[in-house]
Amino acid sequence: MVTGLRFFSGRHILALTAAVPCCLFAKHVWDIYARIRPVEKRRIAVVGGISNKFKESRTLKGLGNPRDHVIVGDAYLMDLSLPQNIAAEDATDEVLLAAFVRGYFAGKVFAIERNLLQIARVKLVSYSGLATTKTPVWESSELLPTSLPSTHSILFGAFQVSHIELQDSSDLGRVHEQGESSIDFVFGADDTRFAGAHRFSVARNQERTGDVRILYEHMACNPTTNQPVKPDFLFCFHNFYAMLLFREGLAEVMQVLERGPQRQRT
């Protein structure tokens, strides 16, 4: 009897201890798969670089890369068709961007990183040209379904809103001549060897007003020395991770379009 207990309390408990994390990880992987499955990867275009508009933006020229150092960057985009019967107020640029931000930062893919940041509760983003908000965002519930976080808001201590540009999209039958709406986030610090930015954008199709393009652009650089960001192998992981994040952001946008933000709030 004692021998049996020793056997159970030794090898079996050790195996059980190892199995529990494996099961939890497997469930997390399944949750991610179920969440991003509606977004077909074949419909996503991957661009090996960022747009000139983003390169020349205040976020990069004034904050992330003011010395015009060498950068690494990429972009992901996908076109979506708006439901024919959707109300204009349920598909404004801000509503679509807010949905993408929620899917990106409050979803399953970002969960592990988000939880670690929430536990640490430290401010990891620092730019001399940006004011610090008095009300940082630490909970996913603080990311609203129909409105964007305010400029200078810091999400989970690591991502700060540097710029928001919203076009008038209250009339879905008209496309604004000035182009796209966007929100920029910076990360890292301008006095270290690592800084970067994300831009999430919504652009209306001028020929087919019922279509929108969701664009995610990413840039990283060494702001203090004109050298490539190291190590290189991290960007292999980044490409995989960024695709998952983009797909979950899109999944949230598609979900909002299907049921309407007005119904989501009730």
Short mmCIF file of C-alpha atoms in Angstrom, two decimals:
data_model
loop_
_atom_site.label_atom_id
_atom_site.label_comp_id
_atom_site.label_asym_id
_atom_site.label_seq_id
_atom_site.Cartn_x
_atom_site.Cartn_y
_atom_site.Cartn_z
CA MET A 1 0.00 0.00 0.00
CA VAL A 2 2.75 2.40 0.96
CA THR A 3 4.71 1.44 -2.14
CA GLY A 4 1.65 2.12 -4.29
CA LEU A 5 1.17 5.51 -2.69
CA ARG A 6 4.83 6.32 -3.23
CA PHE A 7 4.52 5.31 -6.88
CA PHE A 8 1.41 7.45 -7.33
CA SER A 9 2.80 10.42 -5.46
CA GLY A 10 6.02 10.35 -7.43
CA ARG A 11 5.90 9.55 -11.11
CA HIS A 12 2.14 9.97 -11.53
CA ILE A 13 1.99 13.35 -9.84
CA LEU A 14 4.99 14.49 -11.87
CA ALA A 15 3.27 13.37 -15.07
CA LEU A 16 0.04 15.07 -14.00
CA THR A 17 1.94 18.26 -13.23
CA ALA A 18 3.38 18.23 -16.73
CA ALA A 19 0.07 17.29 -18.36
CA VAL A 20 -1.98 20.15 -16.90
CA PRO A 21 0.04 22.96 -18.56
CA CYS A 22 0.06 20.98 -21.81
CA CYS A 23 -3.72 20.66 -21.71
CA LEU A 24 -4.15 24.34 -20.93
CA PHE A 25 -1.84 25.28 -23.80
CA ALA A 26 -3.70 22.94 -26.15
CA LYS A 27 -6.98 24.57 -25.17
CA HIS A 28 -5.49 28.01 -25.76
CA VAL A 29 -4.32 26.97 -29.23
CA TRP A 30 -7.78 25.59 -29.99
CA ASP A 31 -9.43 28.81 -28.78
CA ILE A 32 -7.18 30.82 -31.10
CA TYR A 33 -7.99 28.54 -34.02
CA ALA A 34 -11.73 28.78 -33.38
CA ARG A 35 -11.50 32.56 -33.10
CA ILE A 36 -9.55 33.21 -36.32
CA ARG A 37 -11.07 30.43 -38.43
CA PRO A 38 -13.69 32.72 -40.07
CA VAL A 39 -10.86 34.83 -41.53
CA GLU A 40 -9.41 32.90 -44.45
CA LYS A 41 -5.66 33.38 -44.73
CA ARG A 42 -5.79 33.21 -48.53
CA ARG A 43 -7.80 36.45 -48.59
CA ILE A 44 -5.04 38.36 -46.79
CA ALA A 45 -2.35 40.16 -48.77
CA VAL A 46 1.08 40.49 -47.16
CA VAL A 47 3.29 43.40 -48.22
CA GLY A 48 7.02 43.46 -47.48
CA GLY A 49 7.16 47.07 -46.39
CA ILE A 50 5.08 50.00 -45.17
CA SER A 51 3.29 52.74 -47.09
CA ASN A 52 4.89 56.10 -47.85
CA LYS A 53 2.05 57.73 -45.96
CA PHE A 54 3.03 55.85 -42.81
CA LYS A 55 6.74 56.54 -43.39
CA GLU A 56 6.05 60.27 -43.62
CA SER A 57 3.59 60.35 -40.72
CA ARG A 58 4.13 62.31 -37.53
CA THR A 59 4.25 59.01 -35.65
CA LEU A 60 7.39 57.91 -37.48
CA LYS A 61 8.99 61.22 -38.46
CA GLY A 62 8.42 62.81 -35.08
CA LEU A 63 8.50 59.85 -32.69
CA GLY A 64 9.45 56.37 -33.82
CA ASN A 65 12.15 57.15 -36.38
CA PRO A 66 13.00 60.88 -36.39
CA ARG A 67 16.57 60.28 -37.63
CA ASP A 68 15.37 58.22 -40.59
CA HIS A 69 17.31 55.11 -39.54
CA VAL A 70 17.03 51.78 -41.30
CA ILE A 71 13.75 50.05 -40.46
CA VAL A 72 12.07 46.68 -40.75
CA GLY A 73 8.43 46.77 -41.62
CA ASP A 74 5.56 44.87 -43.14
CA ALA A 75 1.88 45.26 -43.84
CA TYR A 76 -1.20 43.05 -43.95
CA LEU A 77 -4.45 43.95 -45.68
CA MET A 78 -7.82 42.47 -46.47
CA ASP A 79 -10.95 43.75 -48.21
CA LEU A 80 -14.35 43.32 -46.61
CA SER A 81 -17.85 43.86 -47.98
CA LEU A 82 -20.32 45.67 -45.74
CA PRO A 83 -23.73 44.03 -45.23
CA GLN A 84 -26.27 45.71 -47.52
CA ASN A 85 -28.73 46.45 -44.73
CA ILE A 86 -26.24 47.77 -42.16
CA ALA A 87 -26.94 51.21 -40.70
CA ALA A 88 -24.36 53.91 -41.36
CA GLU A 89 -23.74 54.47 -37.64
CA ASP A 90 -22.92 50.78 -37.26
CA ALA A 91 -20.11 50.84 -39.82
CA THR A 92 -18.30 54.15 -39.40
CA ASP A 93 -14.53 54.17 -39.65
CA GLU A 94 -14.25 54.60 -35.89
CA VAL A 95 -16.53 51.63 -35.21
CA LEU A 96 -14.48 49.41 -37.52
CA LEU A 97 -11.17 50.59 -36.06
CA ALA A 98 -12.46 50.17 -32.49
CA ALA A 99 -13.50 46.61 -33.32
CA PHE A 100 -10.08 45.85 -34.79
CA VAL A 101 -8.30 47.31 -31.74
CA ARG A 102 -10.44 45.15 -29.44
CA GLY A 103 -9.79 42.02 -31.47
CA TYR A 104 -6.06 42.74 -31.59
CA PHE A 105 -5.41 43.70 -27.97
CA ALA A 106 -8.28 41.99 -26.12
CA GLY A 107 -8.42 38.72 -28.02
CA LYS A 108 -7.15 35.17 -27.61
CA VAL A 109 -3.93 35.61 -29.60
CA PHE A 110 -2.65 38.47 -27.44
CA ALA A 111 -3.85 36.83 -24.19
CA ILE A 112 -0.51 35.48 -22.93
CA GLU A 113 1.37 38.71 -23.64
CA ARG A 114 -1.50 40.74 -22.17
CA ASN A 115 -1.59 38.67 -18.98
CA LEU A 116 2.16 39.04 -18.46
CA LEU A 117 1.92 42.80 -18.94
CA GLN A 118 -1.01 42.98 -16.52
CA ILE A 119 0.94 41.05 -13.89
CA ALA A 120 4.06 43.19 -14.30
CA ARG A 121 2.16 46.52 -14.29
CA VAL A 122 5.17 48.48 -15.50
CA LYS A 123 5.38 51.22 -18.12
CA LEU A 124 7.49 49.94 -21.01
CA VAL A 125 6.77 52.65 -23.58
CA SER A 126 8.51 56.03 -23.40
CA TYR A 127 8.70 58.85 -25.94
CA SER A 128 9.83 62.36 -25.09
CA GLY A 129 7.38 63.81 -27.60
CA LEU A 130 4.31 62.18 -26.04
CA ALA A 131 2.47 63.12 -22.90
CA THR A 132 1.61 60.37 -20.43
CA THR A 133 -2.05 59.65 -19.79
CA LYS A 134 -3.32 59.66 -16.23
CA THR A 135 -5.68 56.76 -16.90
CA PRO A 136 -3.76 53.85 -18.47
CA VAL A 137 -5.73 50.93 -19.89
CA TRP A 138 -5.04 47.72 -17.99
CA GLU A 139 -8.25 45.75 -18.60
CA SER A 140 -9.70 44.47 -21.87
CA SER A 141 -13.12 45.72 -20.82
CA GLU A 142 -11.80 49.28 -21.04
CA LEU A 143 -11.49 48.95 -24.82
CA LEU A 144 -14.92 50.11 -25.95
CA PRO A 145 -16.80 48.42 -28.82
CA THR A 146 -17.66 51.58 -30.77
CA SER A 147 -15.04 54.20 -29.87
CA LEU A 148 -11.26 54.33 -29.89
CA PRO A 149 -9.01 54.90 -26.88
CA SER A 150 -8.03 58.54 -26.58
CA THR A 151 -4.77 59.96 -27.91
CA HIS A 152 -1.82 59.35 -25.53
CA SER A 153 -3.62 56.41 -23.86
CA ILE A 154 -1.26 53.61 -22.84
CA LEU A 155 -2.52 50.06 -23.32
CA PHE A 156 -1.18 47.43 -20.93
CA GLY A 157 1.88 49.55 -20.19
CA ALA A 158 3.46 48.86 -23.58
CA PHE A 159 1.50 50.51 -26.41
CA GLN A 160 0.70 54.22 -26.55
CA VAL A 161 -1.76 55.90 -28.90
CA SER A 162 0.28 58.51 -30.77
CA HIS A 163 -2.16 59.70 -33.42
CA ILE A 164 -5.77 59.24 -34.53
CA GLU A 165 -7.18 60.40 -37.85
CA LEU A 166 -10.87 59.87 -38.58
CA GLN A 167 -12.65 60.75 -41.81
CA ASP A 168 -16.37 61.40 -42.04
CA SER A 169 -17.93 58.05 -42.91
CA SER A 170 -21.44 58.76 -41.65
CA ASP A 171 -22.72 58.41 -45.23
CA LEU A 172 -21.82 54.96 -46.52
CA GLY A 173 -22.74 55.99 -50.05
CA ARG A 174 -20.03 58.65 -50.18
CA VAL A 175 -16.27 58.17 -49.99
CA HIS A 176 -14.24 60.90 -48.35
CA GLU A 177 -11.69 62.38 -50.74
CA GLN A 178 -8.95 62.58 -48.10
CA GLY A 179 -8.58 58.82 -47.93
CA GLU A 180 -8.32 56.58 -44.90
CA SER A 181 -8.91 56.69 -41.18
CA SER A 182 -6.23 55.34 -38.88
CA ILE A 183 -4.94 54.93 -35.35
CA ASP A 184 -1.22 54.71 -34.51
CA PHE A 185 0.40 52.98 -31.53
CA VAL A 186 4.06 53.34 -30.57
CA PHE A 187 6.02 50.87 -28.46
CA GLY A 188 9.55 50.71 -27.09
CA ALA A 189 11.40 53.94 -26.26
CA ASP A 190 13.14 56.65 -28.26
CA ASP A 191 16.25 56.61 -26.05
CA THR A 192 16.93 52.86 -26.37
CA ARG A 193 17.90 50.51 -29.19
CA PHE A 194 14.34 49.47 -29.92
CA ALA A 195 11.34 51.51 -30.99
CA GLY A 196 8.43 50.83 -33.26
CA ALA A 197 4.88 51.55 -34.26
CA HIS A 198 1.67 49.92 -35.43
CA ARG A 199 -0.86 51.60 -37.70
CA PHE A 200 -4.39 50.23 -38.11
CA SER A 201 -6.27 51.78 -41.04
CA VAL A 202 -9.68 51.67 -42.71
CA ALA A 203 -10.01 52.79 -46.34
CA ARG A 204 -13.21 52.99 -48.39
CA ASN A 205 -13.34 51.76 -51.97
CA GLN A 206 -14.07 54.77 -54.21
CA GLU A 207 -15.67 52.61 -56.90
CA ARG A 208 -17.52 50.19 -54.64
CA THR A 209 -18.68 52.15 -51.61
CA GLY A 210 -19.85 48.98 -49.87
CA ASP A 211 -16.30 47.68 -49.61
CA VAL A 212 -13.68 48.60 -47.02
CA ARG A 213 -10.01 47.72 -46.72
CA ILE A 214 -8.51 46.93 -43.33
CA LEU A 215 -4.76 47.54 -43.19
CA TYR A 216 -2.24 46.72 -40.46
CA GLU A 217 1.26 48.19 -40.79
CA HIS A 218 4.20 47.52 -38.48
CA MET A 219 7.59 49.20 -38.18
CA ALA A 220 10.58 48.70 -35.87
CA CYS A 221 13.99 50.34 -35.77
CA ASN A 222 16.97 51.25 -33.62
CA PRO A 223 16.26 54.95 -32.88
CA THR A 224 19.67 55.73 -31.39
CA THR A 225 22.01 53.97 -33.84
CA ASN A 226 21.53 53.52 -37.58
CA GLN A 227 21.73 49.74 -37.48
CA PRO A 228 19.16 47.01 -38.17
CA VAL A 229 17.13 45.75 -35.24
CA LYS A 230 18.55 42.50 -33.87
CA PRO A 231 18.28 39.53 -33.58
CA ASP A 232 16.99 38.59 -37.01
CA PHE A 233 15.33 35.33 -35.94
CA LEU A 234 12.76 37.27 -33.93
CA PHE A 235 11.18 38.51 -37.13
CA CYS A 236 10.31 34.96 -38.18
CA PHE A 237 8.24 34.73 -35.01
CA HIS A 238 6.90 38.25 -35.59
CA ASN A 239 5.57 37.33 -39.03
CA PHE A 240 3.68 34.36 -37.61
CA TYR A 241 2.40 36.29 -34.57
CA ALA A 242 1.40 39.37 -36.58
CA MET A 243 -0.67 37.28 -38.98
CA LEU A 244 -2.56 35.72 -36.07
CA LEU A 245 -3.17 39.13 -34.49
CA PHE A 246 -4.36 40.57 -37.79
CA ARG A 247 -6.77 37.70 -38.33
CA GLU A 248 -8.25 38.07 -34.87
CA GLY A 249 -8.64 41.81 -35.36
CA LEU A 250 -10.47 41.08 -38.60
CA ALA A 251 -12.59 38.44 -36.89
CA GLU A 252 -13.83 41.06 -34.42
CA VAL A 253 -14.62 43.49 -37.26
CA MET A 254 -16.55 40.81 -39.13
CA GLN A 255 -18.45 39.90 -35.98
CA VAL A 256 -19.42 43.53 -35.39
CA LEU A 257 -20.60 43.87 -38.98
CA GLU A 258 -22.68 40.71 -38.73
CA ARG A 259 -24.59 41.68 -35.61
CA GLY A 260 -24.15 45.46 -35.48
CA PRO A 261 -22.49 47.38 -32.62
CA GLN A 262 -25.87 48.74 -31.54
CA ARG A 263 -27.12 45.21 -30.81
CA GLN A 264 -23.75 44.31 -29.27
CA ARG A 265 -24.26 46.90 -26.54
CA THR A 266 -27.68 45.56 -25.54
#
